Coordinates of N, CA and C and ligand atoms in Angstrom, one line a residue:
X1 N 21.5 -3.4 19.3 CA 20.2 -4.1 19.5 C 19.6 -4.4 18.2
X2 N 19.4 -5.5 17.8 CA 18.2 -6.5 16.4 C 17.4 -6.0 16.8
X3 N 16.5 -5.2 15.8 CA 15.0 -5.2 15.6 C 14.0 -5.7 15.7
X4 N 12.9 -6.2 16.6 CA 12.2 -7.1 16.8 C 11.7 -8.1 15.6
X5 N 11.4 -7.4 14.5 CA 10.8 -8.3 13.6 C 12.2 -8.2 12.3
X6 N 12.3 -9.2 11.7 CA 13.2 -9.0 10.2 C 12.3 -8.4 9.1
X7 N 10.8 -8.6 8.8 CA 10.2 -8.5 8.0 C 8.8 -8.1 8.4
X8 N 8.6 -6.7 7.9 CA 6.9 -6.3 8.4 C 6.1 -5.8 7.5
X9 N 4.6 -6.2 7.3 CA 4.1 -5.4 6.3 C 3.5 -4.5 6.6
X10 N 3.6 -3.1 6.2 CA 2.6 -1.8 6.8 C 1.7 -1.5 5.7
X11 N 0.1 -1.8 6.3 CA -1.1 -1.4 6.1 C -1.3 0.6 6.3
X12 N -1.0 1.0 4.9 CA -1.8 2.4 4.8 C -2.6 2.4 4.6
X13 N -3.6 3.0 5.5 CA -5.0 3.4 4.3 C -4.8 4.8 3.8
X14 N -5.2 4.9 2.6 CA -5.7 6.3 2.2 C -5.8 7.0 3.0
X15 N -6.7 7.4 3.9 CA -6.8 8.8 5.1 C -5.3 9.0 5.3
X16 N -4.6 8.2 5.5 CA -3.1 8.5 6.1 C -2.6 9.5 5.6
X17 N -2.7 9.5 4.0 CA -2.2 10.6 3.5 C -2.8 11.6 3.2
X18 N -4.2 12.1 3.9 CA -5.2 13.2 3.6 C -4.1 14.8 4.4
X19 N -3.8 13.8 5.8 CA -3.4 15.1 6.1 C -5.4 15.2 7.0
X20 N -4.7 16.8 6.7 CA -5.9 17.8 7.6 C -6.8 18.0 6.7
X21 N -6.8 17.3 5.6 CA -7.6 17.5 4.0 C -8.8 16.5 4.4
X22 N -9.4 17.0 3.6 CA -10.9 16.1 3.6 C -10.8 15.1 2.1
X23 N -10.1 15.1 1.6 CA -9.7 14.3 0.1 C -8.4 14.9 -0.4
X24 N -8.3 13.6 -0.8 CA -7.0 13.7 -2.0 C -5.7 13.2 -1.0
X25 N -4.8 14.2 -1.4 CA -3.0 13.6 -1.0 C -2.3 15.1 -0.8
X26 N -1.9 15.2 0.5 CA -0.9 16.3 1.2 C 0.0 15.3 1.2
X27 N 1.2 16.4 0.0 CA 2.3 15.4 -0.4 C 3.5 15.9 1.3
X28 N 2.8 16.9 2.0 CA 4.1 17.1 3.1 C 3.4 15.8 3.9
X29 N 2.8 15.6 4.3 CA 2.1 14.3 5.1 C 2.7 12.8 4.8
X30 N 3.0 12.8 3.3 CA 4.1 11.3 2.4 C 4.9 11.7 3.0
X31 N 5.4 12.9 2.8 CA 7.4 12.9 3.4 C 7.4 12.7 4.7
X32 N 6.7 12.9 5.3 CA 6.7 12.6 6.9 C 6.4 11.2 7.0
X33 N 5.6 11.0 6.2 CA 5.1 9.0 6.6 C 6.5 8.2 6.4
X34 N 7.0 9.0 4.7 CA 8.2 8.6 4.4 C 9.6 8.5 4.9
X35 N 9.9 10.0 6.0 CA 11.1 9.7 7.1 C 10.7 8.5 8.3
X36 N 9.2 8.5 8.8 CA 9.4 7.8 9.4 C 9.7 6.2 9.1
X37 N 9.5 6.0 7.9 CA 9.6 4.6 7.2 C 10.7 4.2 7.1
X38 N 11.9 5.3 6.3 CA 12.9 5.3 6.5 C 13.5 5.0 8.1
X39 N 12.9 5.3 8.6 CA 14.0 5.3 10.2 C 13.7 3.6 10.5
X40 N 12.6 3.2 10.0 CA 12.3 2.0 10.9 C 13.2 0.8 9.5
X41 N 13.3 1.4 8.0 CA 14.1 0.9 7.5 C 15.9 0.8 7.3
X42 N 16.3 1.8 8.2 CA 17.3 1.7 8.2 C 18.0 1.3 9.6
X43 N 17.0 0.5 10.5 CA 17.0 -0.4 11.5 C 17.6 -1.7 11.1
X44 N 17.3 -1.7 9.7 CA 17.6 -3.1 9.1 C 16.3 -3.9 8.8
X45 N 15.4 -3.3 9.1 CA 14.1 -4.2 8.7 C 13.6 -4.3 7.4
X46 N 13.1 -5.1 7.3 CA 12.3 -5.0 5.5 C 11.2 -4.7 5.7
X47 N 10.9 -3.8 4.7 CA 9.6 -3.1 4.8 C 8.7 -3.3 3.3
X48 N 7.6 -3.6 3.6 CA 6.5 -4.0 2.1 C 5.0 -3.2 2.7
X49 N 4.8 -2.2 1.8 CA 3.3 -1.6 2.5 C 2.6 -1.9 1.5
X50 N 1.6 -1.8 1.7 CA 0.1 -2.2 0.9 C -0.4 -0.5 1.9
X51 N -0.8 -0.2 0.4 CA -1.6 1.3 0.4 C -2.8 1.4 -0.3
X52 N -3.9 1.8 0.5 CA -5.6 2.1 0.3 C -5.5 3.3 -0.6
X53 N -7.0 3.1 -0.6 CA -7.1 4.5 -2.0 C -8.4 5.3 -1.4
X54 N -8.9 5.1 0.0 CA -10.3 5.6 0.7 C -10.1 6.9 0.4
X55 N -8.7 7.7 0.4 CA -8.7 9.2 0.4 C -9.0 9.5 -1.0
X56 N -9.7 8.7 -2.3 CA -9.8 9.4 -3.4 C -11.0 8.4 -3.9
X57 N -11.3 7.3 -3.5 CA -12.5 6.8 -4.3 C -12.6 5.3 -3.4
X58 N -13.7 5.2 -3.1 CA -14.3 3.6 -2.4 C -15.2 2.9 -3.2
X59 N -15.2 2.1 -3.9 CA -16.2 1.3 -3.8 C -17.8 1.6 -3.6
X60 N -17.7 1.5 -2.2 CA -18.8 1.4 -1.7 C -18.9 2.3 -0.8
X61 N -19.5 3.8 -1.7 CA -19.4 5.1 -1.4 C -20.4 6.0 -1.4
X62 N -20.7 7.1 -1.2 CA -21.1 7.9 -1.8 C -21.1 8.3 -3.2
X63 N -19.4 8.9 -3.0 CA -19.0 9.3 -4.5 C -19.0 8.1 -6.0
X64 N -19.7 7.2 -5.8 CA -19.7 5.8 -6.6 C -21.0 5.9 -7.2
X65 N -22.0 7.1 -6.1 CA -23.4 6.9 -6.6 C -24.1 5.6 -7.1
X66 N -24.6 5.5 -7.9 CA -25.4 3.8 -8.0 C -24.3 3.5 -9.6
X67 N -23.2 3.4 -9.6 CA -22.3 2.6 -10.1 C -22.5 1.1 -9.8
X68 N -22.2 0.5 -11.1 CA -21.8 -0.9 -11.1 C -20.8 -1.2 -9.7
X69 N -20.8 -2.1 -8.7 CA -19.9 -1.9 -7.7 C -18.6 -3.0 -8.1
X70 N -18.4 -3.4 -9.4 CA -17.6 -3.9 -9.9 C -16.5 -2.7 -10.4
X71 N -17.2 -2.1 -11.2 CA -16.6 -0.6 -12.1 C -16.1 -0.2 -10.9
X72 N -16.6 0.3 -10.0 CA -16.6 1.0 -8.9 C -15.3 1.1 -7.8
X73 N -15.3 -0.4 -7.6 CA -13.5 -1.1 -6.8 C -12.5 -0.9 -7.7
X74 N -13.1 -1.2 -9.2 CA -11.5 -0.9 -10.5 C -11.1 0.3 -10.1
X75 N -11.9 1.4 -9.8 CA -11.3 2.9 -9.8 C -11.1 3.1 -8.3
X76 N -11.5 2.3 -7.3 CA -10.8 2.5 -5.9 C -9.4 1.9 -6.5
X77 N -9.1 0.7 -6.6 CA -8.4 0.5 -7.2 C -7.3 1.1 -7.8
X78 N -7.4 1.8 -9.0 CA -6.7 3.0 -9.4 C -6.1 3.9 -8.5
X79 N -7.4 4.2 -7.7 CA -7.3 5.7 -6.8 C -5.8 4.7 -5.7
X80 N -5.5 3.5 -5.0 CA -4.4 3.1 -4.7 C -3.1 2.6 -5.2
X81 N -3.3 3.0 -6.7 CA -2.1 3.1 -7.8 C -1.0 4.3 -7.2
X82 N -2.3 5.4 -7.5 CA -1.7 7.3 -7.3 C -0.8 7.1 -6.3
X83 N -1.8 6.9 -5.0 CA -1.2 7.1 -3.8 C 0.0 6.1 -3.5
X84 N 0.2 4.6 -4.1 CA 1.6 4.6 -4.4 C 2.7 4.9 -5.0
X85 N 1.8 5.6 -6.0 CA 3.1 6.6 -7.0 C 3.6 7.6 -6.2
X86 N 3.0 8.1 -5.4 CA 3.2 9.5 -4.4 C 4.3 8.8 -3.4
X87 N 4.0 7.6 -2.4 CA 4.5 7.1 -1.3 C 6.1 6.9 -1.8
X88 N 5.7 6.4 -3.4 CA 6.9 5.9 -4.0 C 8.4 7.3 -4.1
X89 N 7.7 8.4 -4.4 CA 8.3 9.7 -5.3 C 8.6 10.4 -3.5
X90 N 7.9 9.9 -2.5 CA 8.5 10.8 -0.9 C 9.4 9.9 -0.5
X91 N 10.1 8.7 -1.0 CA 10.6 7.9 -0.5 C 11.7 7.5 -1.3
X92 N 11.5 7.9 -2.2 CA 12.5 7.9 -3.0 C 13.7 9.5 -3.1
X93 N 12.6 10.4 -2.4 CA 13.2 11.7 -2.1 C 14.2 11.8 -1.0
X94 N 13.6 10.7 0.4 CA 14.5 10.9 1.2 C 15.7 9.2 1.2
X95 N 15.9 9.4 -0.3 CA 17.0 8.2 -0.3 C 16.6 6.6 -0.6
X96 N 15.4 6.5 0.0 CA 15.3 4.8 0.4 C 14.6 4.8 -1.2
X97 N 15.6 3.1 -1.6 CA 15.0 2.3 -2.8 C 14.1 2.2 -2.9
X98 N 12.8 2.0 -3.4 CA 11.6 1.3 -3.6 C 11.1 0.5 -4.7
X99 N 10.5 -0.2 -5.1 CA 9.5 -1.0 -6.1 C 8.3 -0.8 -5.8
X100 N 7.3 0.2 -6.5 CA 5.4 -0.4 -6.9 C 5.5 -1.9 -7.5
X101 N 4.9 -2.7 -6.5 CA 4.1 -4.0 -7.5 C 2.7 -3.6 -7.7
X102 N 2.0 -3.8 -8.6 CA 0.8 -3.6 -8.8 C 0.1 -5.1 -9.3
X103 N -1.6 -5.6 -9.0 CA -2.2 -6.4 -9.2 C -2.7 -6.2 -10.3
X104 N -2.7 -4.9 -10.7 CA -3.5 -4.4 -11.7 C -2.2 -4.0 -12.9
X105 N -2.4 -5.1 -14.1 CA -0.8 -4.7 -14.9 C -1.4 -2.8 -15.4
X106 N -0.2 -2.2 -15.1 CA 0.0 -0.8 -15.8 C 1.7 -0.4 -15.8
X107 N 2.4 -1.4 -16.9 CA 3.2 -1.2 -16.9 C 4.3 -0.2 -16.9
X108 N 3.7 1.1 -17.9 CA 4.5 2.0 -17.2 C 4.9 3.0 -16.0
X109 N 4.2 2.8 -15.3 CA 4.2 3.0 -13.6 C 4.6 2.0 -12.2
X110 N 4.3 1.2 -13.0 CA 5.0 -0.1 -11.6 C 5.3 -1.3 -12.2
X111 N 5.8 -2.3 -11.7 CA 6.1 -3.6 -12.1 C 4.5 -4.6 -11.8
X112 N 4.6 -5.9 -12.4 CA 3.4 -6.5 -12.2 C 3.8 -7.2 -10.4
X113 N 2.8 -7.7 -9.8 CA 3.1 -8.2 -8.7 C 3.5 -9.7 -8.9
X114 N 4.7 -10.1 -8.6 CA 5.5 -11.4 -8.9 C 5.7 -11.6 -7.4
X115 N 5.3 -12.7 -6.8 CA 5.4 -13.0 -5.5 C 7.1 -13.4 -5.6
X116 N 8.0 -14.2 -5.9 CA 8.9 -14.6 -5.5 C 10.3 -13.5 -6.0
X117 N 9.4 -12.3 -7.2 CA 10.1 -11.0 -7.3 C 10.0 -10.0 -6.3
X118 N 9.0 -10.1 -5.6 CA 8.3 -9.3 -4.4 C 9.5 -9.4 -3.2
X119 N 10.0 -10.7 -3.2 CA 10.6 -11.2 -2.4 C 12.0 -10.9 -2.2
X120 N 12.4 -11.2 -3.5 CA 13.8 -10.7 -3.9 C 14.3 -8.9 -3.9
X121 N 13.0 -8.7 -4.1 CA 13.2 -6.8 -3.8 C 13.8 -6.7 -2.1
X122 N 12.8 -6.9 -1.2 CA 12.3 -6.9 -0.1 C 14.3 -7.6 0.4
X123 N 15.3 -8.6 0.0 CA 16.1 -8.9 0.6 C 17.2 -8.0 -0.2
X124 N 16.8 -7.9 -1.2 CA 17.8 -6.5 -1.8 C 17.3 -5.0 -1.3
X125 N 16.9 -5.3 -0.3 CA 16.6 -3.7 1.2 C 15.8 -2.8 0.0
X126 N 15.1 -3.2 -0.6 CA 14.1 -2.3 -1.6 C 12.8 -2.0 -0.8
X127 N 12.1 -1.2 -0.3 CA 10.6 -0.8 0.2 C 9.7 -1.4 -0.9
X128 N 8.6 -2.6 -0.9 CA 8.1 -2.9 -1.6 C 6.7 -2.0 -1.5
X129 N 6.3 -1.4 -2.4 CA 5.0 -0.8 -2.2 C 3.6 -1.6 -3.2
X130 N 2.8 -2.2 -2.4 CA 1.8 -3.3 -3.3 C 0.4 -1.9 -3.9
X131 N 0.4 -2.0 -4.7 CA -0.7 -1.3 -5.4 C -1.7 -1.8 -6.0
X132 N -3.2 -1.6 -5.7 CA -4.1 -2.0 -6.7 C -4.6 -3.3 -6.4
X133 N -4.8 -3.1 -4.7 CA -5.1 -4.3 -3.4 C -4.6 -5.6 -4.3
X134 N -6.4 -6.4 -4.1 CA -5.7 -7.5 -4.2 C -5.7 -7.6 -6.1
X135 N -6.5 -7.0 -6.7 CA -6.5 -6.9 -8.3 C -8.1 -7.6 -8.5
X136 N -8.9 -7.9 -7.4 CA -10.4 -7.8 -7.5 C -11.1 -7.2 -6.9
X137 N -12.3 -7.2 -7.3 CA -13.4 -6.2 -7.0 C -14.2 -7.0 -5.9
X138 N -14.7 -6.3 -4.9 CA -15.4 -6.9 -3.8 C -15.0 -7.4 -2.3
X139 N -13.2 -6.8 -2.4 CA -12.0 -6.5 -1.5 C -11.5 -5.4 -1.4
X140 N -11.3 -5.4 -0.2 CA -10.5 -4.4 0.3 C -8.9 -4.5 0.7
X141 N -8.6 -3.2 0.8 CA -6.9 -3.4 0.8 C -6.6 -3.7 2.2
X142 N -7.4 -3.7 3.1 CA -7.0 -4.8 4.4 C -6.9 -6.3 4.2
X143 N -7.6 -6.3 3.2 CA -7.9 -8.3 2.6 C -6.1 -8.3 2.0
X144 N -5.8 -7.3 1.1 CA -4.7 -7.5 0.4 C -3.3 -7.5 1.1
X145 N -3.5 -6.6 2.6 CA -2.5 -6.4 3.5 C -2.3 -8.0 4.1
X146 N -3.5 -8.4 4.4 CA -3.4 -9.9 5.2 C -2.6 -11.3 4.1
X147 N -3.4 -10.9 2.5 CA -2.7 -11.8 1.3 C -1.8 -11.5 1.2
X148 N -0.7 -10.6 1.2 CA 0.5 -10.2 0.6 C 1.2 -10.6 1.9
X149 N 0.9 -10.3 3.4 CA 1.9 -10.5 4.2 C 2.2 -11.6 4.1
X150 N 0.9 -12.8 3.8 CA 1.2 -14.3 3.7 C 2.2 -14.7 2.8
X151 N 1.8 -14.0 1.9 CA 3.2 -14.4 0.5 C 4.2 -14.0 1.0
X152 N 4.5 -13.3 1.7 CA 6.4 -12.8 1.6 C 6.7 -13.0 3.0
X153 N 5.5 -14.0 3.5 CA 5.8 -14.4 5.2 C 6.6 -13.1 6.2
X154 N 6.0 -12.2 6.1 CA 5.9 -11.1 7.4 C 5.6 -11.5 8.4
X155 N 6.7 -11.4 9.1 CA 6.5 -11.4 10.6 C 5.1 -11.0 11.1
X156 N 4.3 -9.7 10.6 CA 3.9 -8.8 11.8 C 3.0 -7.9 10.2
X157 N 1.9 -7.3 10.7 CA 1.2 -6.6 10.1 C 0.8 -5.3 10.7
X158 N 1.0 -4.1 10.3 CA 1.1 -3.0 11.1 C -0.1 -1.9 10.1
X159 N -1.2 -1.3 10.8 CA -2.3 -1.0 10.2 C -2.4 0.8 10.7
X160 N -2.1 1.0 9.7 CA -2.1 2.7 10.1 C -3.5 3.4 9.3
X161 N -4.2 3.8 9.9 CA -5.2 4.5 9.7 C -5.9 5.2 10.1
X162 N -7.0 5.8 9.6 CA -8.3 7.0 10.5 C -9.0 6.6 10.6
X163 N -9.3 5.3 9.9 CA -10.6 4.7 9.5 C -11.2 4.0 11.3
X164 N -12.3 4.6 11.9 CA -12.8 3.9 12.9 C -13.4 2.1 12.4
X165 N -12.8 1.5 12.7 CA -13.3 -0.2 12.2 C -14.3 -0.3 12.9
X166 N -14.6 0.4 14.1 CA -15.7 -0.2 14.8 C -16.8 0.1 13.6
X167 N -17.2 1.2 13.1 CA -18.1 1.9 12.5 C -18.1 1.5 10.9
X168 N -17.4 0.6 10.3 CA -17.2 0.5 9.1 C -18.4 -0.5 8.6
X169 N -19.0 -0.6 7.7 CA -20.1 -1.0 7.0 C -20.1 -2.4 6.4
X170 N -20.9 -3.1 5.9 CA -20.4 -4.4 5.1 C -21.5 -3.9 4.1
X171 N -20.8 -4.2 2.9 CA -21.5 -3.9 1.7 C -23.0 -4.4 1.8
Ligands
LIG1 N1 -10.5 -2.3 -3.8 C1 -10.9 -3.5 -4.4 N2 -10.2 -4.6 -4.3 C2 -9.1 -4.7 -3.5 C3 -8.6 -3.5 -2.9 C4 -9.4 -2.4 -3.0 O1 -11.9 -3.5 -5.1 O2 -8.4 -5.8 -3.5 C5 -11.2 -1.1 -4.0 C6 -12.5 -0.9 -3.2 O3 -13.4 -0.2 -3.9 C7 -12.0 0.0 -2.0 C8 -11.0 0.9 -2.7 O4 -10.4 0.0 -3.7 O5 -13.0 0.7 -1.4 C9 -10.0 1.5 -1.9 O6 -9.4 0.6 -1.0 P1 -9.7 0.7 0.6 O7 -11.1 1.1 0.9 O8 -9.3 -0.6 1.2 O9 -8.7 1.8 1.0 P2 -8.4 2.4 2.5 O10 -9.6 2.3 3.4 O11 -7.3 1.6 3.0 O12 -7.9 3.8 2.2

């Protein structure tokens, strides 16, 4: 049986990887995200996530206090670097290739984000992991899940999270 879609992009947010934690990253909660990723990749599907950083710093927060809310997204921002370096290091543990693209250049940790390199990962069966949303301030990594799926024409956008959207705020 073919997989329903060839190409999907999965939306983490941060909470995903809290676990039972109230912050940060339970790295046994990656490896579990990460077998199941693996199973739906070795279906044959191409897989590209775009990963939130809510579990370690928002924007438009508490913990931001009366911050610049420009400063403020750079270090959400960041805070969705980590948690790809993490998604990257559980998934690379149970076998499957990966690439971090990042919007934000930090070259020693990930590659920059090259749409038509993005591409060529993704058909060489590489897990593309996008970090560092869209690389501006005043977005969120749901904005960056919907941009990136466009660029690498995904089928299908798949949004895993804790975050209640009914209840979510506008700056
Ligand atoms: N962020 C940003 N621009 C982007 C993506 C994210 O400024 O393109 C910042 C913003 O402060 C946001 C934080 O990064 O609150 C973490 O991302 P998000 O809240 O989307 O993470 P999630 O809710 O998915 O864990």
């Amino acid at each position: 049986m073919s997989p329903k879609y060839d190409r999907i992009l999965l939306k983490l947010s941060g909470e995903a990887l809290m676990g039972e934690q109230n912050y940060g990253i339970d790295t046994k909660v990656a490896a579990a995200l990460a077998a199941e990723i693996k199973t739906v990749h070795q279906l044959g599907v191409e897989v590209a996530i775009v990963v939130g950083g809510g579990n370690i710093f928002r924007g438009v927060s508490e913990s931001a206090g009366n911050m610049d809310r420009a400063a403020a997204d750079y270090i959400g921002m960041l805070a969705t670097i980590m948690n790809a370096v993490v998604l990257q290091d559980a998934l690379e543990k149970a076998d499957v290739f990966t690439r971090v693209m990042s919007a934000i250049d930090i070259p020693e940790l990930a590659e920059p984000f090259i749409h038509r390199r993005a591409i060529r990962h993704l058909e060489k069966k590489r897990v593309v992991i996008f970090a560092a949303g869209t690389g501006n301030p005043f977005f969120t990594t749901d904005s960056a899940a919907a941009l990136r799926a466009l660029e690498i024409k995904a089928d299908v956008i798949f949004k895993a999270t804790k975050v209640d959207g009914s209840s979510m705020q506008t700056p």
